[in-house]
Structure formats: structure tokens, C-alpha cells
Amino acid sequence: MLPWRYEAAQRKEPTVSKTILIATKKPFSRSAKAQASQILEDAGYRVEVLEGYADEPQLLDAVSDADALIIRSDKIHRGVLEAAPRLALVVRAGAGYDNVDCDAAKERGVVVMNTPGQNANAVAELVFGLMVFKARGQFDGKPGTELMGKTLGIHALGNVGKNVLRIAKGFGMSVLAYDPYVSREEIAELGAAPTDTVEDLYARADYLSLHIPATPKTVRSIGKERMLSMPEGGTLVNTARAEVIDEPGLLAALNERPDLSYITDISPSAEHLPAFEALGKRFFRTPKKMGAQTQEANTNAATTAARQIVAFFERGERPNVVNG
Ligand code: 3PG
């Protein structure tokens, strides 16, 4: 028998070629994290996890030896990229990548990907949870209203918008949609009535569900004018981004028209929150952003992100690159 020291020296340890950091302020479910880690470890990578972190210095420290990141809404700005000299890839496990400085990443040769569609059903289901909650008077025991027969306007028909449309049909809602990037024919094929203009969409929607990304064009684009154009009793539902809302404008409209309501999965800014809360039941926000917070969505997004990392490093593939 060989002496143990010799045996240990001869044992072939797998070479750890890459370090992958899962950096999520809002943690994935335990199972999603375990499954994503397994995919990465099977490829021979070391997995580090930084979750629920409070301070940016923790993130800056954690990225210092990372070859790739899996993130959610975590802010990856130039400073974070500069603190990560080995970084080649950032995968946003989710759809919106407005939290990543894609230009700074490109300058540094860092590829940015997202995982479109992986959490879309979860967000869409929450839209209906919010609408039912609103329609039933936040469960106050008084007679509420039903969604059946009401008109739902879907602003942007991406993955979430399409899932909202699918579910709305089951509720018996009449569905209108507007998306400048989707043809009228395609909208009709999906089962919604296309509107000619965005103005027309808001003017006819009892419920208006927002699914536009936050881009320089859309930031603060939904405010007084859009809200005031809604019909009597109209409700704006936001499971997209806080940034697309012009908060002072929306507040002005909500104060001018006591029949209108705003329900959102993304809290308004601390500056304007008290004014929104003063609206009483015409305003509701989830205590935490909950759209993508399901076991299923976490697993879909995290494992897809892990597979994309393996495909990138092992096979030179570049799925879902958003800064290419
Ligand atoms: C997305 O863009 O995918 C959603 O807004 C979900 O974001 P989250 O992962 O931060 O919950």
C-alpha cells in the first residue's frame, strides 16, 4: 500500500478553470441555486455565492476573482466592472438588463446576456393577482367587481405581455394590445385587438398592464397625460419598472381624477411614496418586488444562466447577448 501522502499527491483533483459568482441581493430559492451551482460545478467551475448583501463594498470584493457573474436586479456599473479584472461574462438571470452598464461592459470586453422569457409566466400571474386584489377592494368585505368582460390593455407584447394575454383570455377579458415592434397581424394572431396608437390603448383600457422596458426612450414616459386618458375607473398596473413612471405626473392625474388607481410591483421612490399612500385604496404596492419571485421562475432563470455560461466558456456560444 502506498503511503497516504503519496496517494494524495497522485489523486487527480479536477482543475478549477473558472470562478462563477452568483451575486443576488434578492436571493434565488435554495433549489434554484443548488441546480444552477450543479451545472457549473459539473463543468469544473468554482461557484461562489453572495446573496442578500447590504453594501456595495461586499459586491466589489466578491467580484475580484470572478470570471462570470449571475445576477438579478443587482447594479453592475462601471465601478463593479473595474473591480473585476478577470470578468468575461455577466448573465442577468431575468429579462430587463437596465441594471447593467452594457456600454462600460463592452468597452472592457465583457459580454452581457439575459435569459428572456424564463420568469415571464411568474410576472404575468402576479398581474392577475394584483388586478383581482384591486377589483375585490383589497379584500375589505364589500362588494367588488370582476375581471370578466372588462377591457385589458397590454402595453408591449414581449414575453410577459404574451403570457398576460394568454391568461386574460381565461378570465374572459377583452384584450387590446399595442407594441410598435410587433405587427398588427401578429397581435391579432395572438388573440388581442391591436390598437392604432398607444393613445388609443390607454383611452380604452379599464386595466392597463405595463410591460415596456426601461430605456432612455421610455424612462418617465408614463405620467399625467397617459393616466388622464384612461376611462372612468381605470387602473394602471405596473409590473415592469419604476423608472418608466413620471411620478409627479402620475400623482397629478390621480389627484385630479378620484376614480383612477395605480397598483404596482415596484415601489415608487421614497420621495413620492407618501403622496401615493395618501391615495388610500386607489394605490397599492407589493412590499417587495415579487413578479419573478417564484420557485419555478428562479429555477428557470438561474439554470438557464448557468447553461449559458457553460456554453460561452466551453463552446464559444453567445446566447442572448444584449451588448453585442
Ligand atoms: C426581470 O427583468 O427579469 C424582472 O424584473 C425580475 O427581476 P428580479 O430578478 O430582480 O426579480
XYZ file of C-alpha atoms and ligand atoms in Angstrom:
335
model
C 0.000 0.000 0.000
C 1.288 3.464 -0.818
C 1.884 5.956 1.985
C -1.142 8.277 2.296
C 0.847 11.314 1.385
C 1.905 9.802 -1.907
C -1.631 8.615 -2.596
C -2.997 12.115 -2.043
C -0.375 13.610 -4.303
C -1.256 11.153 -7.077
C -5.014 11.669 -6.788
C -6.097 13.747 -9.735
C -8.078 16.721 -8.497
C -10.213 18.349 -11.195
C -8.662 21.611 -12.347
C -10.897 24.510 -11.392
C -10.787 26.631 -14.514
C -13.297 29.384 -13.752
C -14.887 31.116 -10.806
C -18.541 31.950 -11.162
C -20.121 34.353 -8.697
C -23.857 34.240 -8.057
C -24.418 37.781 -6.749
C -28.053 38.351 -5.846
C -29.246 40.958 -3.398
C -32.615 39.229 -3.632
C -31.718 35.540 -3.239
C -32.877 32.749 -5.532
C -34.726 29.851 -3.934
C -32.428 27.253 -2.376
C -33.302 24.689 -5.035
C -32.725 27.111 -7.941
C -29.309 27.979 -6.519
C -28.412 24.320 -5.993
C -29.414 23.340 -9.514
C -27.537 26.243 -11.124
C -24.453 25.520 -8.999
C -24.558 21.854 -10.005
C -24.497 22.748 -13.708
C -21.492 24.999 -13.136
C -19.639 22.545 -10.894
C -20.228 19.727 -13.381
C -18.362 21.898 -15.880
C -15.464 22.087 -13.411
C -16.087 25.638 -12.193
C -15.899 27.001 -8.669
C -19.147 28.610 -7.544
C -19.195 31.477 -5.079
C -22.432 32.909 -3.707
C -23.010 36.427 -2.395
C -26.657 36.947 -1.587
C -28.731 39.358 0.444
C -25.726 41.667 0.637
C -26.258 45.131 2.033
C -23.257 47.117 0.957
C -21.612 47.709 -2.356
C -18.104 47.085 -0.921
C -19.163 43.467 -0.368
C -20.023 43.153 -4.038
C -16.804 44.886 -5.144
C -14.815 42.480 -3.017
C -16.696 39.404 -4.221
C -16.278 40.161 -7.946
C -12.489 40.489 -7.701
C -11.786 36.888 -8.736
C -14.899 36.175 -10.802
C -14.754 35.064 -14.442
C -18.528 35.298 -14.776
C -21.443 36.657 -12.778
C -25.030 35.546 -12.428
C -27.113 38.485 -11.196
C -30.728 39.626 -10.886
C -31.543 43.337 -10.471
C -28.085 43.867 -8.969
C -26.474 47.051 -10.229
C -23.410 46.347 -12.337
C -21.948 49.752 -13.045
C -18.511 50.740 -14.275
C -17.033 50.573 -10.767
C -18.131 46.970 -10.312
C -16.662 46.042 -13.700
C -13.388 47.772 -12.810
C -13.197 45.754 -9.604
C -13.427 42.516 -11.621
C -10.247 42.195 -13.725
C -10.940 38.591 -14.808
C -14.590 39.139 -15.702
C -15.611 37.924 -19.178
C -19.372 37.465 -18.827
C -22.352 38.843 -16.891
C -25.629 36.939 -17.119
C -28.704 38.767 -15.911
C -30.967 35.910 -14.774
C -34.092 37.661 -15.944
C -35.331 39.870 -18.739
C -34.576 43.551 -18.048
C -30.889 44.474 -18.133
C -31.218 48.194 -17.396
C -29.270 47.494 -14.186
C -26.100 46.693 -16.159
C -23.882 49.336 -17.758
C -23.737 47.499 -21.078
C -21.535 50.121 -22.761
C -18.938 50.039 -19.993
C -19.018 46.247 -20.195
C -18.476 46.341 -23.950
C -15.543 48.744 -23.560
C -13.932 46.230 -21.225
C -14.737 43.256 -23.483
C -17.279 41.878 -21.035
C -20.217 40.101 -22.664
C -23.671 40.711 -21.144
C -26.524 38.222 -21.591
C -30.056 37.930 -20.235
C -32.406 34.946 -20.008
C -35.553 36.197 -21.748
C -38.856 34.516 -21.021
C -37.659 32.428 -18.102
C -39.628 34.343 -15.480
C -42.383 35.665 -17.752
C -45.224 33.462 -16.535
C -44.464 34.335 -12.911
C -44.707 38.058 -13.630
C -47.863 37.585 -15.702
C -49.582 35.613 -12.935
C -48.837 38.427 -10.495
C -50.556 40.913 -12.826
C -53.773 38.968 -12.273
C -53.135 38.626 -8.558
C -52.857 42.406 -8.345
C -55.906 43.018 -10.505
C -58.121 40.623 -8.533
C -56.875 42.172 -5.276
C -57.800 45.613 -6.606
C -61.127 44.539 -8.111
C -62.164 42.966 -4.802
C -61.469 46.101 -2.779
C -58.266 44.666 -1.272
C -60.484 42.033 0.379
C -62.346 44.532 2.555
C -65.571 42.520 2.635
C -67.556 44.949 0.468
C -68.878 44.004 -2.989
C -66.098 44.289 -5.521
C -66.042 43.830 -9.274
C -64.999 41.048 -11.668
C -62.413 40.966 -14.414
C -64.667 39.138 -16.866
C -65.951 41.479 -19.541
C -63.504 44.253 -18.650
C -61.025 45.570 -21.173
C -57.353 44.924 -20.565
C -54.793 46.996 -22.454
C -51.342 45.433 -22.755
C -48.598 47.963 -23.385
C -45.819 45.942 -25.081
C -46.147 42.339 -26.126
C -42.853 40.759 -25.130
C -42.653 37.511 -23.192
C -44.541 38.856 -20.170
C -47.140 40.664 -22.272
C -47.829 37.480 -24.236
C -48.358 35.491 -21.041
C -50.672 38.212 -19.718
C -52.663 37.939 -22.940
C -52.928 34.145 -22.620
C -54.193 34.342 -19.039
C -56.561 37.254 -19.753
C -58.458 35.088 -22.228
C -59.168 32.593 -19.438
C -60.598 35.421 -17.325
C -62.922 36.378 -20.182
C -61.384 39.823 -20.559
C -61.458 41.727 -23.790
C -57.813 42.312 -24.707
C -56.236 45.214 -26.587
C -52.515 45.458 -27.239
C -50.027 47.967 -28.561
C -46.393 47.282 -29.372
C -44.505 49.261 -32.012
C -42.216 46.257 -32.566
C -44.979 43.678 -33.133
C -47.100 43.791 -36.288
C -50.857 44.213 -36.127
C -51.184 40.805 -37.811
C -49.097 39.100 -35.141
C -51.022 40.830 -32.358
C -54.297 39.659 -33.902
C -52.932 36.112 -34.330
C -52.041 36.066 -30.636
C -55.681 36.862 -29.876
C -55.651 40.554 -28.963
C -57.129 43.500 -30.830
C -54.276 45.771 -31.952
C -54.786 49.486 -31.378
C -53.531 52.004 -33.932
C -51.833 54.162 -31.353
C -50.652 53.999 -27.782
C -53.119 56.818 -27.007
C -55.976 54.648 -28.207
C -54.795 51.780 -25.984
C -54.927 53.869 -22.800
C -58.197 55.551 -23.784
C -59.996 52.199 -23.974
C -58.430 50.129 -21.172
C -60.211 49.511 -17.854
C -56.927 47.914 -16.772
C -53.669 48.891 -18.421
C -50.785 46.480 -17.868
C -47.327 47.919 -18.482
C -44.631 45.722 -19.992
C -42.232 48.223 -21.516
C -38.531 48.003 -20.631
C -36.709 50.931 -19.030
C -34.722 52.555 -21.835
C -33.707 56.181 -22.463
C -36.861 56.433 -24.620
C -39.302 55.010 -22.073
C -37.965 56.434 -18.796
C -40.614 58.703 -17.182
C -42.842 58.210 -20.255
C -45.985 57.190 -18.328
C -47.400 60.139 -16.435
C -50.240 62.618 -16.288
C -51.326 62.515 -19.916
C -51.487 58.717 -20.212
C -53.227 58.267 -16.856
C -55.807 61.007 -17.503
C -56.648 59.444 -20.850
C -57.912 56.256 -19.171
C -61.668 55.672 -18.957
C -63.762 56.118 -15.812
C -62.456 53.823 -13.062
C -59.256 52.950 -14.933
C -56.398 51.145 -13.205
C -52.738 51.227 -14.232
C -50.844 48.025 -13.359
C -47.048 48.197 -13.252
C -45.020 45.006 -13.060
C -42.368 46.454 -15.377
C -40.097 49.145 -13.965
C -40.443 52.116 -11.574
C -38.273 54.169 -13.917
C -40.879 54.289 -16.698
C -43.226 56.231 -14.422
C -43.210 60.020 -14.258
C -44.193 60.007 -10.586
C -45.183 63.690 -10.161
C -47.236 63.460 -13.368
C -48.973 60.258 -12.326
C -49.749 61.737 -8.907
C -51.198 64.858 -10.510
C -53.533 62.696 -12.601
C -54.530 60.508 -9.639
C -55.315 63.596 -7.566
C -57.296 65.210 -10.357
C -59.369 62.079 -11.049
C -60.514 60.245 -7.877
C -61.801 57.342 -9.986
C -58.321 56.254 -11.156
C -55.991 53.764 -9.452
C -52.364 52.664 -9.610
C -51.172 49.226 -8.496
C -47.533 48.315 -8.740
C -44.961 45.624 -8.028
C -42.206 48.230 -7.917
C -42.357 50.819 -5.195
C -42.412 54.484 -6.119
C -39.417 56.480 -4.901
C -39.174 57.323 -1.210
C -39.732 60.955 -2.173
C -43.166 60.322 -3.661
C -44.309 57.265 -1.723
C -46.181 59.261 0.976
C -48.198 61.074 -1.704
C -49.097 57.747 -3.332
C -50.022 56.232 0.027
C -52.305 59.204 0.726
C -54.481 57.915 -2.131
C -55.669 55.094 0.122
C -57.023 52.058 -1.689
C -56.507 53.650 -5.072
C -52.836 52.794 -4.655
C -51.174 49.507 -3.793
C -47.557 48.379 -3.937
C -46.180 44.976 -3.102
C -43.878 45.276 -0.064
C -41.056 43.718 -2.159
C -40.794 43.289 -5.925
C -42.462 39.899 -6.271
C -43.069 39.389 -10.004
C -40.243 36.934 -10.640
C -40.145 35.548 -7.105
C -41.403 32.008 -7.622
C -39.551 28.723 -7.247
C -40.229 27.998 -10.901
C -39.048 31.342 -12.261
C -35.944 31.278 -10.047
C -35.074 27.794 -11.273
C -35.756 28.578 -14.934
C -33.716 31.785 -14.883
C -30.815 30.550 -12.723
C -30.300 27.244 -14.560
C -30.602 28.944 -17.957
C -27.979 31.457 -16.835
C -25.693 28.622 -15.710
C -26.114 26.769 -19.029
C -25.376 29.945 -20.966
C -22.137 30.381 -19.001
C -21.038 26.819 -19.805
C -21.984 27.284 -23.478
C -19.944 30.505 -23.580
C -16.774 29.215 -21.970
C -16.803 25.641 -23.311
C -18.211 26.066 -26.801
C -17.753 29.745 -27.585
C -21.515 30.215 -27.909
C -23.141 33.566 -27.196
C -26.852 33.035 -26.493
C -28.964 36.066 -25.603
C -26.133 38.607 -25.794
C -27.522 42.096 -25.174
C -24.398 44.208 -25.641
C -23.087 42.541 -28.832
C -36.802 40.929 -14.892
O -36.418 41.926 -15.513
O -36.491 39.774 -15.221
C -37.745 41.096 -13.741
O -37.960 42.440 -13.476
C -37.336 40.335 -12.497
O -36.346 40.980 -11.755
P -35.721 40.309 -10.430
O -34.927 39.120 -10.869
O -34.870 41.366 -9.848
O -36.850 39.903 -9.535
